[in-house]
Tab-separated table of C-alpha atoms in Angstrom:
chain	number	residue	atom	x	y	z
A	1	ARG	CA	-33.826	-5.373	-20.032
A	2	VAL	CA	-30.704	-5.955	-22.150
A	3	GLY	CA	-29.981	-9.593	-22.539
A	4	GLU	CA	-29.457	-10.950	-19.122
A	5	ARG	CA	-28.670	-7.749	-18.059
A	6	VAL	CA	-31.868	-5.676	-15.707
A	7	THR	CA	-32.015	-2.766	-14.280
A	8	ALA	CA	-34.866	-3.010	-11.932
A	9	PHE	CA	-36.692	-0.194	-10.653
A	10	LEU	CA	-38.945	-0.987	-8.115
A	11	GLU	CA	-42.008	1.096	-7.324
A	12	VAL	CA	-42.758	1.153	-3.311
A	13	GLN	CA	-45.645	3.217	-4.234
A	14	ARG	CA	-47.955	4.479	-7.430
A	15	PHE	CA	-49.175	7.866	-7.547
A	16	ASP	CA	-52.523	6.975	-7.477
A	17	GLU	CA	-52.481	4.145	-5.260
A	18	PRO	CA	-53.511	5.180	-1.440
A	19	LEU	CA	-51.946	3.240	1.049
A	20	THR	CA	-52.279	3.158	4.744
A	21	ASP	CA	-49.209	3.352	6.894
A	22	GLU	CA	-49.228	0.407	8.234
A	23	GLU	CA	-49.413	-1.009	4.203
A	24	LEU	CA	-46.491	1.338	3.130
A	25	ARG	CA	-44.583	0.422	6.132
A	26	THR	CA	-45.129	-3.703	4.856
A	27	LYS	CA	-44.050	-2.741	1.652
A	28	LEU	CA	-40.889	-1.018	2.895
A	29	SER	CA	-39.795	-3.800	5.159
A	30	ARG	CA	-40.364	-6.426	1.746
A	31	LEU	CA	-37.605	-4.560	-0.027
A	32	GLU	CA	-34.594	-6.918	-0.719
A	33	PRO	CA	-31.698	-6.253	-3.027
A	34	GLN	CA	-32.164	-7.267	-6.315
A	35	ARG	CA	-29.110	-7.921	-8.558
A	36	ASN	CA	-26.348	-5.416	-10.125
A	37	ASN	CA	-27.674	-1.740	-10.446
A	38	ARG	CA	-26.965	1.058	-12.701
A	39	ASP	CA	-27.578	3.750	-10.597
A	40	GLY	CA	-27.890	6.711	-13.369
A	41	ALA	CA	-30.082	4.725	-15.320
A	42	ILE	CA	-32.777	4.406	-12.507
A	43	ILE	CA	-32.613	7.976	-11.768
A	44	ARG	CA	-33.171	8.966	-15.276
A	45	HIS	CA	-35.966	6.557	-15.169
A	46	GLY	CA	-37.257	8.220	-11.622
A	47	THR	CA	-36.697	11.543	-13.211
A	48	ARG	CA	-38.840	10.784	-16.117
A	49	LEU	CA	-41.591	9.625	-14.167
A	50	LEU	CA	-41.900	12.819	-11.837
A	51	THR	CA	-41.754	15.332	-14.662
A	52	GLN	CA	-44.523	13.536	-16.115
A	53	ARG	CA	-46.274	14.862	-12.699
A	54	PRO	CA	-47.851	17.999	-11.831
A	55	GLU	CA	-46.973	18.522	-8.125
A	56	GLN	CA	-44.821	21.373	-7.173
A	57	THR	CA	-42.587	19.536	-4.930
A	58	LYS	CA	-40.676	16.335	-6.143
A	59	LEU	CA	-38.266	13.927	-4.407
A	60	LEU	CA	-37.010	11.020	-5.876
A	61	LEU	CA	-36.495	8.803	-3.007
A	62	TYR	CA	-34.205	6.077	-4.642
A	63	ILE	CA	-32.890	3.197	-2.092
A	64	ASN	CA	-29.674	1.436	-2.900
A	65	ASP	CA	-27.976	-1.428	-1.164
A	66	GLY	CA	-24.631	-0.286	-2.253
A	67	ALA	CA	-22.243	1.231	-5.309
A	68	PRO	CA	-23.640	1.682	-9.044
A	69	GLU	CA	-21.926	-1.663	-10.584
A	70	ASP	CA	-23.064	-3.885	-13.923
A	71	LYS	CA	-21.727	-6.390	-16.725
A	72	ARG	CA	-20.518	-5.481	-19.779
A	73	LEU	CA	-23.292	-6.526	-22.090
A	74	THR	CA	-20.624	-9.293	-23.667
A	75	GLU	CA	-16.962	-9.477	-22.611
A	76	PRO	CA	-15.119	-8.433	-25.429
A	77	THR	CA	-12.095	-11.444	-26.355
A	78	PRO	CA	-8.655	-11.592	-25.632
A	79	GLU	CA	-7.968	-10.831	-30.028
A	80	GLU	CA	-10.459	-7.336	-29.106
A	81	VAL	CA	-8.202	-6.264	-26.038
A	82	GLN	CA	-5.373	-6.460	-28.183
A	83	LEU	CA	-6.210	-5.057	-31.065
A	84	ALA	CA	-7.847	-2.039	-29.285
A	85	LEU	CA	-4.285	-2.066	-27.118
A	86	ARG	CA	-2.840	-1.468	-30.418
A	87	GLU	CA	-5.549	0.811	-32.406
A	88	PRO	CA	-6.393	3.564	-30.161
A	89	SER	CA	-9.708	3.911	-32.708
A	90	ARG	CA	-10.816	0.531	-32.106
A	91	ARG	CA	-11.148	1.228	-28.096
A	92	LYS	CA	-14.490	2.674	-28.699
A	93	THR	CA	-15.400	-1.088	-29.787
A	94	ILE	CA	-15.192	-2.395	-26.403
A	95	GLU	CA	-17.838	-1.646	-23.977
A	96	GLN	CA	-16.807	0.394	-20.981
A	97	LYS	CA	-17.490	-1.625	-17.627
A	98	TYR	CA	-20.422	0.338	-15.671
A	99	GLU	CA	-18.245	0.678	-11.960
A	100	GLY	CA	-16.188	2.967	-10.543
A	101	ARG	CA	-15.067	6.108	-11.755
A	102	TYR	CA	-17.141	5.858	-14.701
A	103	ALA	CA	-20.623	4.391	-13.112
A	104	TRP	CA	-19.917	7.527	-10.098
A	105	ALA	CA	-19.742	9.766	-12.945
A	106	ASP	CA	-23.082	8.300	-14.788
A	107	THR	CA	-24.760	8.498	-11.363
A	108	ILE	CA	-23.472	11.854	-10.472
A	109	LYS	CA	-25.141	13.475	-14.172
A	110	ALA	CA	-28.040	11.557	-13.301
A	111	VAL	CA	-28.652	13.805	-10.320
A	112	GLU	CA	-27.760	16.839	-12.351
A	113	GLU	CA	-30.026	16.266	-14.383
A	114	ALA	CA	-33.259	15.763	-12.049
A	115	THR	CA	-31.973	18.466	-10.367
A	116	SER	CA	-32.075	20.830	-13.262
A	117	THR	CA	-35.551	19.658	-13.525
A	118	GLY	CA	-36.640	20.669	-9.777
A	119	ILE	CA	-36.737	16.887	-8.446
A	120	THR	CA	-34.840	16.615	-5.214
A	121	PRO	CA	-33.027	13.293	-5.233
A	122	LEU	CA	-32.751	11.281	-1.968
A	123	ILE	CA	-30.426	8.279	-2.161
A	124	VAL	CA	-31.112	6.157	1.014
A	125	ARG	CA	-28.020	3.599	1.027
A	126	VAL	CA	-28.490	0.230	2.963
A	127	GLY	CA	-25.705	-0.601	4.548
A	128	SER	CA	-21.954	0.951	3.667
A	129	ALA	CA	-20.650	1.024	0.119
A	130	LYS	CA	-17.099	2.228	-0.219
A	131	ASP	CA	-15.663	4.743	-2.174
A	132	VAL	CA	-18.986	6.854	-2.629
A	133	PRO	CA	-18.084	10.002	-3.773
A	134	TYR	CA	-20.092	11.690	-1.595
A	135	ASP	CA	-19.101	15.754	-1.939
A	136	LEU	CA	-19.397	14.974	-5.585
A	137	LEU	CA	-22.689	13.816	-5.318
A	138	ARG	CA	-23.730	16.466	-2.800
A	139	ARG	CA	-22.983	19.192	-5.523
A	140	ALA	CA	-24.570	17.351	-7.975
A	141	GLY	CA	-27.723	17.864	-5.851
A	142	ALA	CA	-28.507	14.820	-4.331
A	143	HIS	CA	-29.505	14.405	-0.490
A	144	PHE	CA	-28.224	11.042	1.575
A	145	ARG	CA	-28.905	9.104	4.061
A	146	ASN	CA	-28.165	5.464	5.708
A	147	ALA	CA	-30.333	2.565	6.863
A	148	THR	CA	-28.699	-0.590	8.578
A	149	GLN	CA	-28.377	-3.593	6.880
A	150	ASP	CA	-31.502	-5.232	8.299
A	151	LEU	CA	-33.742	-1.710	7.045
A	152	SER	CA	-35.048	-1.638	11.096
A	153	ASN	CA	-34.563	2.463	10.653
A	154	LEU	CA	-35.819	2.708	7.261
A	155	ILE	CA	-39.601	4.488	7.568
A	156	THR	CA	-37.465	6.450	10.041
A	157	VAL	CA	-34.780	7.349	8.199
A	158	THR	CA	-37.262	8.361	4.663
A	159	ALA	CA	-39.956	9.533	6.920
A	160	GLU	CA	-37.213	12.009	8.386
A	161	ALA	CA	-35.717	12.513	4.636
A	162	TYR	CA	-39.087	13.445	3.540
A	163	LEU	CA	-40.079	16.328	6.637
A	164	GLN	CA	-37.162	17.953	5.945
A	165	LEU	CA	-36.914	18.007	1.694
A	166	GLY	CA	-40.117	17.515	1.154
A	167	ALA	CA	-41.870	20.043	2.940
């Protein structure tokens, strides 16, 4: 957590937490969109957790409700923007917005980092997102599935993907 900005990482099931199928279904069905997200940070956090595990097969399941996008910690003042336009060396002092090509590049880098450690990232998109660079993310090692907005097929989608990728 930094200031007002929070990247939420929700664990549906901990490694040492036994759940029945029904308990897992209940937890998955209660998922709701949170706030803006930094996909790269979330994938990196999941990667850190999984690299500490002894299991041979490591599947990082990331359920996402849209494109990576988050606010800046601070918005630049009009004066800072004008100064940065006049003096290119000052541009580094203005935080890049986490959106568009910048956010997707960070997400792709995080996927590459995960796959380089032997982790298989599976991104389940809820609903639809515009301008998703699926081809670049696939080349980086990510796998995709889509769930309906009402999450009615989330359990089926994740179970099928797990059987295909994790087994």
